[in-house]
mmCIF file of C-alpha atoms in Angstrom:
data_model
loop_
_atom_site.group_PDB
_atom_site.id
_atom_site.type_symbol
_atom_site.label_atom_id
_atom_site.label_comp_id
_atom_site.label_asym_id
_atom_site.label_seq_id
_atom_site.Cartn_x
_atom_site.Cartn_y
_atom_site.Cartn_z
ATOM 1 C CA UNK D 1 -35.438 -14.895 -78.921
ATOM 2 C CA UNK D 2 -37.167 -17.414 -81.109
ATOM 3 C CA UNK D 3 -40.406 -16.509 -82.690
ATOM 4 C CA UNK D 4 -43.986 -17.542 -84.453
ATOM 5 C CA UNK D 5 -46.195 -15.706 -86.685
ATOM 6 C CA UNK D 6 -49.523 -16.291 -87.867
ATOM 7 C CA UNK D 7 -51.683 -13.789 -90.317
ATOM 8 C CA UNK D 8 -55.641 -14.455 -90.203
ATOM 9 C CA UNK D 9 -57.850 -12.369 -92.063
ATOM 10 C CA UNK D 10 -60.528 -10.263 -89.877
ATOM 11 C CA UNK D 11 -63.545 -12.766 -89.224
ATOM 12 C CA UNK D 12 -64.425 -14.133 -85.829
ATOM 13 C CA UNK D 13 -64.502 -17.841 -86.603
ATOM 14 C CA UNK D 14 -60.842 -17.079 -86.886
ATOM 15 C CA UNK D 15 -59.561 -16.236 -83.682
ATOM 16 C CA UNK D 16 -59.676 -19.504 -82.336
ATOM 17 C CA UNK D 17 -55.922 -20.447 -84.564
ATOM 18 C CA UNK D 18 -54.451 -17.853 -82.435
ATOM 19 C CA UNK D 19 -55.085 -19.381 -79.519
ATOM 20 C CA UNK D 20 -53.685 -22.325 -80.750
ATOM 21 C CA UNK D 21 -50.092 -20.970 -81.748
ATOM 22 C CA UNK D 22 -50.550 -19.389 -78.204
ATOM 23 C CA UNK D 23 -50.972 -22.988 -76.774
ATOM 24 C CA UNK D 24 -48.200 -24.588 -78.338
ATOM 25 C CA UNK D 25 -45.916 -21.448 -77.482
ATOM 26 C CA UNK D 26 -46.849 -21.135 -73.404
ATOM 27 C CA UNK D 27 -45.375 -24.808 -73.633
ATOM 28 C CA UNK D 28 -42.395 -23.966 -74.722
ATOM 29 C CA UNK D 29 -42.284 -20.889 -72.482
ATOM 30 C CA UNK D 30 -43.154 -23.324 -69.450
ATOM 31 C CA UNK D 31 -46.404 -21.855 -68.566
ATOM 32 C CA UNK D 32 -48.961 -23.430 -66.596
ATOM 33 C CA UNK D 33 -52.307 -24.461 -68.495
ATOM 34 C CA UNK D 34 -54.236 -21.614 -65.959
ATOM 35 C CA UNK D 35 -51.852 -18.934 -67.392
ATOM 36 C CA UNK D 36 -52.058 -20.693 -71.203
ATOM 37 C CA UNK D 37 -55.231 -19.939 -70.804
ATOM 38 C CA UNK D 38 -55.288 -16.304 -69.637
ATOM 39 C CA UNK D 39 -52.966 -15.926 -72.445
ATOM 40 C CA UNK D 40 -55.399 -16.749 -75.149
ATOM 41 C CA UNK D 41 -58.258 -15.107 -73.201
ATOM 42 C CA UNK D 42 -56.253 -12.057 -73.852
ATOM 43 C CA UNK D 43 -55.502 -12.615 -77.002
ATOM 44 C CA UNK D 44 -58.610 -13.518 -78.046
ATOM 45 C CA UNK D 45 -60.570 -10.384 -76.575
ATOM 46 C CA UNK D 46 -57.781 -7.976 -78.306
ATOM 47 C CA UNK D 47 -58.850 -9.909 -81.760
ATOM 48 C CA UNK D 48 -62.740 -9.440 -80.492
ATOM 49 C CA UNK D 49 -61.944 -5.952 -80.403
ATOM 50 C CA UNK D 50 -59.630 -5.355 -83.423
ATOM 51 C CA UNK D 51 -62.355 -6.762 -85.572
ATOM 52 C CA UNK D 52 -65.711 -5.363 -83.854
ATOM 53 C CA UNK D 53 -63.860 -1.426 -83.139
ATOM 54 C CA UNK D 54 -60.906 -1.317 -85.154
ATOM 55 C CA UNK D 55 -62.335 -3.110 -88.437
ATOM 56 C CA UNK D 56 -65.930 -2.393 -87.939
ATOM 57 C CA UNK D 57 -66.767 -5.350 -88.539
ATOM 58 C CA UNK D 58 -66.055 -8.768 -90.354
ATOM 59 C CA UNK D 59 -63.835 -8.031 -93.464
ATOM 60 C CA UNK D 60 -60.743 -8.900 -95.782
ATOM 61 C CA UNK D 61 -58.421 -6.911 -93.183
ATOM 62 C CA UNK D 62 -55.438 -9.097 -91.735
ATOM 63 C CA UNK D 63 -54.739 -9.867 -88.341
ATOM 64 C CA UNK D 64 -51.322 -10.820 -87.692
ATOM 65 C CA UNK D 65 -49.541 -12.408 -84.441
ATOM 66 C CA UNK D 66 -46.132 -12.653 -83.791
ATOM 67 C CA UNK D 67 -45.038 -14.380 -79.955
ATOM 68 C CA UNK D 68 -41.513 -14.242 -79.003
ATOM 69 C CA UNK D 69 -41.139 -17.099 -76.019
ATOM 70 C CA UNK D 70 -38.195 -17.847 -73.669
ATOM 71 C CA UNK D 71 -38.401 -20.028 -70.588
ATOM 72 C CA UNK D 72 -40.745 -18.122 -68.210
ATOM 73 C CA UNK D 73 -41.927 -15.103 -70.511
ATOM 74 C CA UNK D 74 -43.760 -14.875 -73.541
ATOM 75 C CA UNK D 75 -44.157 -11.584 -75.745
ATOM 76 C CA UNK D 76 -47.103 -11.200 -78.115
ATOM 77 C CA UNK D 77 -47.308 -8.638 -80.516
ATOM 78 C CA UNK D 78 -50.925 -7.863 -82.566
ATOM 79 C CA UNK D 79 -50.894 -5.681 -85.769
ATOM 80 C CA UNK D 80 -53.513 -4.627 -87.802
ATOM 81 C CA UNK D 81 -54.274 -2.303 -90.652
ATOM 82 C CA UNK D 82 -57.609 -1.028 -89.300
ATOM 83 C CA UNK D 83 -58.204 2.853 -88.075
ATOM 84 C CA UNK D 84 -56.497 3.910 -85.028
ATOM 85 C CA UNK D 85 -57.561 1.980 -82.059
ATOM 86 C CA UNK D 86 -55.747 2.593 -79.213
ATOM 87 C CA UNK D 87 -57.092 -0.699 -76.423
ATOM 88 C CA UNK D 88 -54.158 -0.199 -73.841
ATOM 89 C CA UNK D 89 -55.740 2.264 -71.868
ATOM 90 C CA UNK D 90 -56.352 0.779 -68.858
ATOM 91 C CA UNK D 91 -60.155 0.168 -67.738
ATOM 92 C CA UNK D 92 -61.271 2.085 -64.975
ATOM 93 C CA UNK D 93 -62.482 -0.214 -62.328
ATOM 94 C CA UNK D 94 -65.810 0.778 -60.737
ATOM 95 C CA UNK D 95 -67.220 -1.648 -58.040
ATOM 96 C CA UNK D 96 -69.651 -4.168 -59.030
ATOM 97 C CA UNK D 97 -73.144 -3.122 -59.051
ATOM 98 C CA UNK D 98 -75.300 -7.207 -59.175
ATOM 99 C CA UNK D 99 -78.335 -5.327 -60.110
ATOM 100 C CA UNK D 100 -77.129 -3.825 -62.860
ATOM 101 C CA UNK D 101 -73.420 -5.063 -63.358
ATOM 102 C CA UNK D 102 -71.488 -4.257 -66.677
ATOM 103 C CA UNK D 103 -72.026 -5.963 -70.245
ATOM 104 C CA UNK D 104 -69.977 -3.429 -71.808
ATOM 105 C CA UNK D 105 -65.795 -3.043 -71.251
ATOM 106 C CA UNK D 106 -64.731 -6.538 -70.414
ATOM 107 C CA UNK D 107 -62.914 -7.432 -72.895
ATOM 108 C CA UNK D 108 -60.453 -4.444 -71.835
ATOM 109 C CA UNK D 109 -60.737 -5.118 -68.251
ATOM 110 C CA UNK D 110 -59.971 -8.881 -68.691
ATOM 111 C CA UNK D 111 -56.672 -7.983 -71.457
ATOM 112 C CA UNK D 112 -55.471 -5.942 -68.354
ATOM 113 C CA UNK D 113 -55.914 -7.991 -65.969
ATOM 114 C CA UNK D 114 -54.394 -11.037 -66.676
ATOM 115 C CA UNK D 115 -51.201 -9.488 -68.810
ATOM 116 C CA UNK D 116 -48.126 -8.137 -67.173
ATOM 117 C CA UNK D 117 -47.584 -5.288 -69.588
ATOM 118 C CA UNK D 118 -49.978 -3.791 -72.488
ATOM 119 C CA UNK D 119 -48.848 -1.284 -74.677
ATOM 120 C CA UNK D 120 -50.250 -0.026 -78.433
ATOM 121 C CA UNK D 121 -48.303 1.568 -80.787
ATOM 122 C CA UNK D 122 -49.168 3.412 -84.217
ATOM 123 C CA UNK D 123 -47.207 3.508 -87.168
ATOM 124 C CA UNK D 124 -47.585 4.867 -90.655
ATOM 125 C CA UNK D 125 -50.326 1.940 -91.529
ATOM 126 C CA UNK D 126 -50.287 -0.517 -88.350
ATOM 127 C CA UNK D 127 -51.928 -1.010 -84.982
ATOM 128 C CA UNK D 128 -49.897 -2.801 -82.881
ATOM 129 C CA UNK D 129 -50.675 -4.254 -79.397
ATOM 130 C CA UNK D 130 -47.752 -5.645 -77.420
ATOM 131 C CA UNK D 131 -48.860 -8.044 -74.440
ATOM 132 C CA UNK D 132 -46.190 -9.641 -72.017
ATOM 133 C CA UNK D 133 -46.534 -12.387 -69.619
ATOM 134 C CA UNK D 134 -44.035 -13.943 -67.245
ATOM 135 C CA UNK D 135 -44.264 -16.470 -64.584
ATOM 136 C CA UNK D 136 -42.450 -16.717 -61.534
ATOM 137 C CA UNK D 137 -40.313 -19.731 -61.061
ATOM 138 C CA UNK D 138 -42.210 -22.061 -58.614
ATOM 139 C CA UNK D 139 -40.463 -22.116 -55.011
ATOM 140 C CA UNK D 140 -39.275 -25.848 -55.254
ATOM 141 C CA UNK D 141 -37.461 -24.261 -58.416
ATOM 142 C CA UNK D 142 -35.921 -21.242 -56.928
ATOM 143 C CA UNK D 143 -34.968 -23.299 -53.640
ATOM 144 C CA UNK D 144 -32.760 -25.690 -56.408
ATOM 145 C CA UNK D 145 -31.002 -22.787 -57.461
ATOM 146 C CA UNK S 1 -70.420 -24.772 -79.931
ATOM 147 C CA UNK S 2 -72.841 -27.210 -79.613
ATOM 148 C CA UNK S 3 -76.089 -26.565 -77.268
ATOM 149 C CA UNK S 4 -78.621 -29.585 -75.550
ATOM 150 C CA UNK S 5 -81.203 -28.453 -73.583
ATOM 151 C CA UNK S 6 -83.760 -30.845 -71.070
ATOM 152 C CA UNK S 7 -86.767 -29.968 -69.373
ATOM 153 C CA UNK S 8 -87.706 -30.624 -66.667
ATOM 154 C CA UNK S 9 -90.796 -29.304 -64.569
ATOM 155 C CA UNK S 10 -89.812 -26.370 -62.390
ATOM 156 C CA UNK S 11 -86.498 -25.441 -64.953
ATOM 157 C CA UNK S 12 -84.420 -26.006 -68.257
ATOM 158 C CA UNK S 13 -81.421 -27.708 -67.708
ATOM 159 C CA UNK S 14 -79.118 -25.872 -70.402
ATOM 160 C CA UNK S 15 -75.554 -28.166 -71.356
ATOM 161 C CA UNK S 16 -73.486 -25.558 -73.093
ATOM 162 C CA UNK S 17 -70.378 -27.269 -74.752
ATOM 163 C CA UNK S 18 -67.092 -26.093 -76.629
ATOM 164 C CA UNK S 19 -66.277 -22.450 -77.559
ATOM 165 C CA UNK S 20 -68.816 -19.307 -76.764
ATOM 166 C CA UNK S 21 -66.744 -16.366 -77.911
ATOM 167 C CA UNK S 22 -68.195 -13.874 -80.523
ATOM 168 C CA UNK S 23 -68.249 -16.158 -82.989
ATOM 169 C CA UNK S 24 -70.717 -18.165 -81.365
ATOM 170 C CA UNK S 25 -72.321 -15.741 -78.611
ATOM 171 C CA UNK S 26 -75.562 -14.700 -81.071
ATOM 172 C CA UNK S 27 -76.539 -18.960 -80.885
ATOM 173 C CA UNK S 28 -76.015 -19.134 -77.800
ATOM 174 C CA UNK S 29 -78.079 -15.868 -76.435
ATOM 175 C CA UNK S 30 -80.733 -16.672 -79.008
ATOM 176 C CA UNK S 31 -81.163 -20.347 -77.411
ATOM 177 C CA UNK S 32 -81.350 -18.668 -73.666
ATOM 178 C CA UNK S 33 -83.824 -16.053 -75.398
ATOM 179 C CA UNK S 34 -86.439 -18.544 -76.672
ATOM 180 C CA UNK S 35 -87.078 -20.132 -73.445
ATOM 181 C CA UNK S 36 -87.090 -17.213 -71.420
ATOM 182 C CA UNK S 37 -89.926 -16.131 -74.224
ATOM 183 C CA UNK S 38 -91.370 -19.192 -73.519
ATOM 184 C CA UNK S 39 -91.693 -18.460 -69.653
ATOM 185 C CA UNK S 40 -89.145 -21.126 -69.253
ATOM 186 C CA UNK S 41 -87.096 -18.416 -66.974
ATOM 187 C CA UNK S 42 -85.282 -20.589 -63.974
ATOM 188 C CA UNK S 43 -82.403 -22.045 -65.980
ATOM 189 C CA UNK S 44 -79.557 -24.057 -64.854
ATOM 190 C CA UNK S 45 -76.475 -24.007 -67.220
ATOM 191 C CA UNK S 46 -73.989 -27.262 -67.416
ATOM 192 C CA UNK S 47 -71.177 -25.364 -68.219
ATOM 193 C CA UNK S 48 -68.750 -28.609 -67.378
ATOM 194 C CA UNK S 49 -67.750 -28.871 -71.094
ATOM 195 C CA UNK S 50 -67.092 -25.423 -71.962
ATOM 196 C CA UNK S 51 -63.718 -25.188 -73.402
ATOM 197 C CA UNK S 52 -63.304 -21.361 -73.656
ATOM 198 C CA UNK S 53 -65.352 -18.679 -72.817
ATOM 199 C CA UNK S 54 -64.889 -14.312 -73.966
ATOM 200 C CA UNK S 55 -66.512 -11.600 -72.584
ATOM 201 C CA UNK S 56 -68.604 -12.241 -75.486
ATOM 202 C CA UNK S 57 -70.024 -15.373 -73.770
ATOM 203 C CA UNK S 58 -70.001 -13.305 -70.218
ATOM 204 C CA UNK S 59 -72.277 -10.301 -71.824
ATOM 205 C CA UNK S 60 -75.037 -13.298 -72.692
ATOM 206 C CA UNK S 61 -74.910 -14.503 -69.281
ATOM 207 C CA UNK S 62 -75.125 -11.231 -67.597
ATOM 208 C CA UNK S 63 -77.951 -9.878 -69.908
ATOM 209 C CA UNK S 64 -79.541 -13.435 -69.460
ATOM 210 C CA UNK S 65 -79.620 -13.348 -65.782
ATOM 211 C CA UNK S 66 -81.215 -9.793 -66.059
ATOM 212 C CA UNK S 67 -84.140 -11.104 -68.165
ATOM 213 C CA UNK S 68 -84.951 -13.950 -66.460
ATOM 214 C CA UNK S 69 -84.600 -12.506 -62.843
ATOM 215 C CA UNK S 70 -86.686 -9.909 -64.072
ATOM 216 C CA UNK S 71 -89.674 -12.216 -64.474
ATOM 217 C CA UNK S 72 -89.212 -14.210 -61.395
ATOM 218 C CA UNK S 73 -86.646 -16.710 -62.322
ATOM 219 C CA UNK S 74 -83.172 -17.175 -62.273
ATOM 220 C CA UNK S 75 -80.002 -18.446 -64.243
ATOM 221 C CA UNK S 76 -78.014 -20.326 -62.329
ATOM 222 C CA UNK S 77 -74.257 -22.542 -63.173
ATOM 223 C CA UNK S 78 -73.875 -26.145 -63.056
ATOM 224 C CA UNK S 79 -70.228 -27.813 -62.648
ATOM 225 C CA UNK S 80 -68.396 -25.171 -64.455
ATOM 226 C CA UNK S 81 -65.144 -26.076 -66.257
ATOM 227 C CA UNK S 82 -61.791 -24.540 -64.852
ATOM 228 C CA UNK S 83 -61.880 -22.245 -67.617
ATOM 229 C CA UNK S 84 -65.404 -20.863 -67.396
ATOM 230 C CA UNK S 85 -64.461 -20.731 -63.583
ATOM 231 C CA UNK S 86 -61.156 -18.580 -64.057
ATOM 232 C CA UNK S 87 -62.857 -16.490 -66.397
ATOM 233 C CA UNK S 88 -65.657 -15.107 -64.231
ATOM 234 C CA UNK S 89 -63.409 -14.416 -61.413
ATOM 235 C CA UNK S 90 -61.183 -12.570 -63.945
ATOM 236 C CA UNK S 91 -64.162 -10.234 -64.975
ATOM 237 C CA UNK S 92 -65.206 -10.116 -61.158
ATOM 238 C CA UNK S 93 -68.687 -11.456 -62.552
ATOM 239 C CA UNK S 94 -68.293 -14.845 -60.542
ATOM 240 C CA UNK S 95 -70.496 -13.109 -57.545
ATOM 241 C CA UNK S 96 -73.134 -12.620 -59.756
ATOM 242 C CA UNK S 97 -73.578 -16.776 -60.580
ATOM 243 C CA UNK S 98 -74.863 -19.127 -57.800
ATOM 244 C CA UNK S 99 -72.745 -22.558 -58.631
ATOM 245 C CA UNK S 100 -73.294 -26.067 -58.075
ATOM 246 C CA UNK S 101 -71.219 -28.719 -58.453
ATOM 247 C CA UNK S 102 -73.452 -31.392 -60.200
ATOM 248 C CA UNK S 103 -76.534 -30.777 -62.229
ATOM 249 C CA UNK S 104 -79.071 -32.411 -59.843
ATOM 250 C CA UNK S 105 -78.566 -29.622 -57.529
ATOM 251 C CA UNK S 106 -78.320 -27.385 -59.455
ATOM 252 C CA UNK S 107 -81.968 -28.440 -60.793
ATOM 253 C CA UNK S 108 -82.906 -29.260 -57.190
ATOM 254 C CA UNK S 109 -82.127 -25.833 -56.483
ATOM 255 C CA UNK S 110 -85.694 -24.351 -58.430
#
């Protein structure tokens, strides 16, 4: 399966060159622009994240994304060289209290919900966050098959 | 980002445009801040132009809506984009935001 990386170092103003790459790849993939953009929601909250909880902060760490894309599906994998952070434990879902509703946790609830599949892994060095999506063929395409 | 905001008698009329992630949040909270600190506190937001929008972005609404309905006012959407749209029904948030779908009632509405 074809791939893209990018490597950005660990500063906010940043993120946005992800999304990008993640743009031009759900095009190739065949994605819709509502799922593009759930795409780089996600990936933007898991760089949010890397650099806020796993970097502590803005700093020279690197950030780097790899997508893998065939028609249909597109696999994103995010490594970085920050402490442990493990962000594919899935949110627990409480309902929403309007006079006092959440501020804190979205970014984890939102990576969840829009993905297909989230899983972290740890090496030696390396945080890495694989994130799947895949669409389903629309039903004028499955009735032409 | 960039951020224009009107006045008009009973409310602000906030137009938010571009990116509000974390990157952009703190300018964004800190405009919504000064009014309510002014006692400008019913605010409607043209969101129409917003391009993307993180949880970032979300936590400034949410706290904003707190503050202001707190002293008798409230924050309310104009026209949101798709995008700002998809993501507040992705957070479950979007039943927090009265919408309208042009700015005069959305003024009209304080």
């Amino acid at each position: 399966m074809p791939s893209r990386t990018i490597t950005i170092p660990a500063r906010l103003d940043q993120i946005k060159l992800l999304g990008k790459l993640v743009e031009q790849e759900a095009k190739v993939a065949g994605f819709d622009a509502r799922t593009t953009y759930a795409c780089q929601l996600a990936i933007g909250e898991a760089c949010e994240n890397i650099i806020i909880h796993g970097y502590r902060g803005e700093s020279e760490g690197l950030i780097t994304l790899t997508i893998s894309v065939q028609p249909g599906e597109m696999m994103l994998e995010l490594c970085d060289n920050a402490p442990p952070f493990n962000p594919a434990r899935k949110p627990t879902l409480r309902e929403l209290d309007v006079d006092n509703p959440p501020v804190g946790g979205l970014g984890l609830i939102i990576i969840h919900k829009v993905m297909d599949t989230v899983r972290y892994e740890r090496t030696d060095t390396q945080n890495c966050l694989h994130l799947s999506k895949r669409i389903t063929p629309s039903p004028q395409h499955r009735h032409a098959h | 980002m960039n951020i224009n905001i009107k006045e008009y008698k009973r409310a602000n009329m906030v137009t938010v445009m571009g990116r509000i992630d974390s990157a952009t949040a703190g300018d964004f909270e800190k405009a919504l801040i000064e009014l309510a600190e002014r006692g400008r506190n019913n605010i409607a937001l043209d969101m129409s132009d917003v391009e993307f929008i993180s949880s970032a972005g979300l936590r400034v609404l949410v706290t904003i809506r707190k503050t202001v309905q707190s002293a008798g006012g409230d924050l309310v959407i104009a026209e949101p984009s798709e995008r700002v749209t998809d993501t507040l029904e992705i957070a479950g948030l979007d039943v927090l935001f009265t919408t309208f779908d042009d700015r005069e009632s959305a003024i009209g509405a304080f």
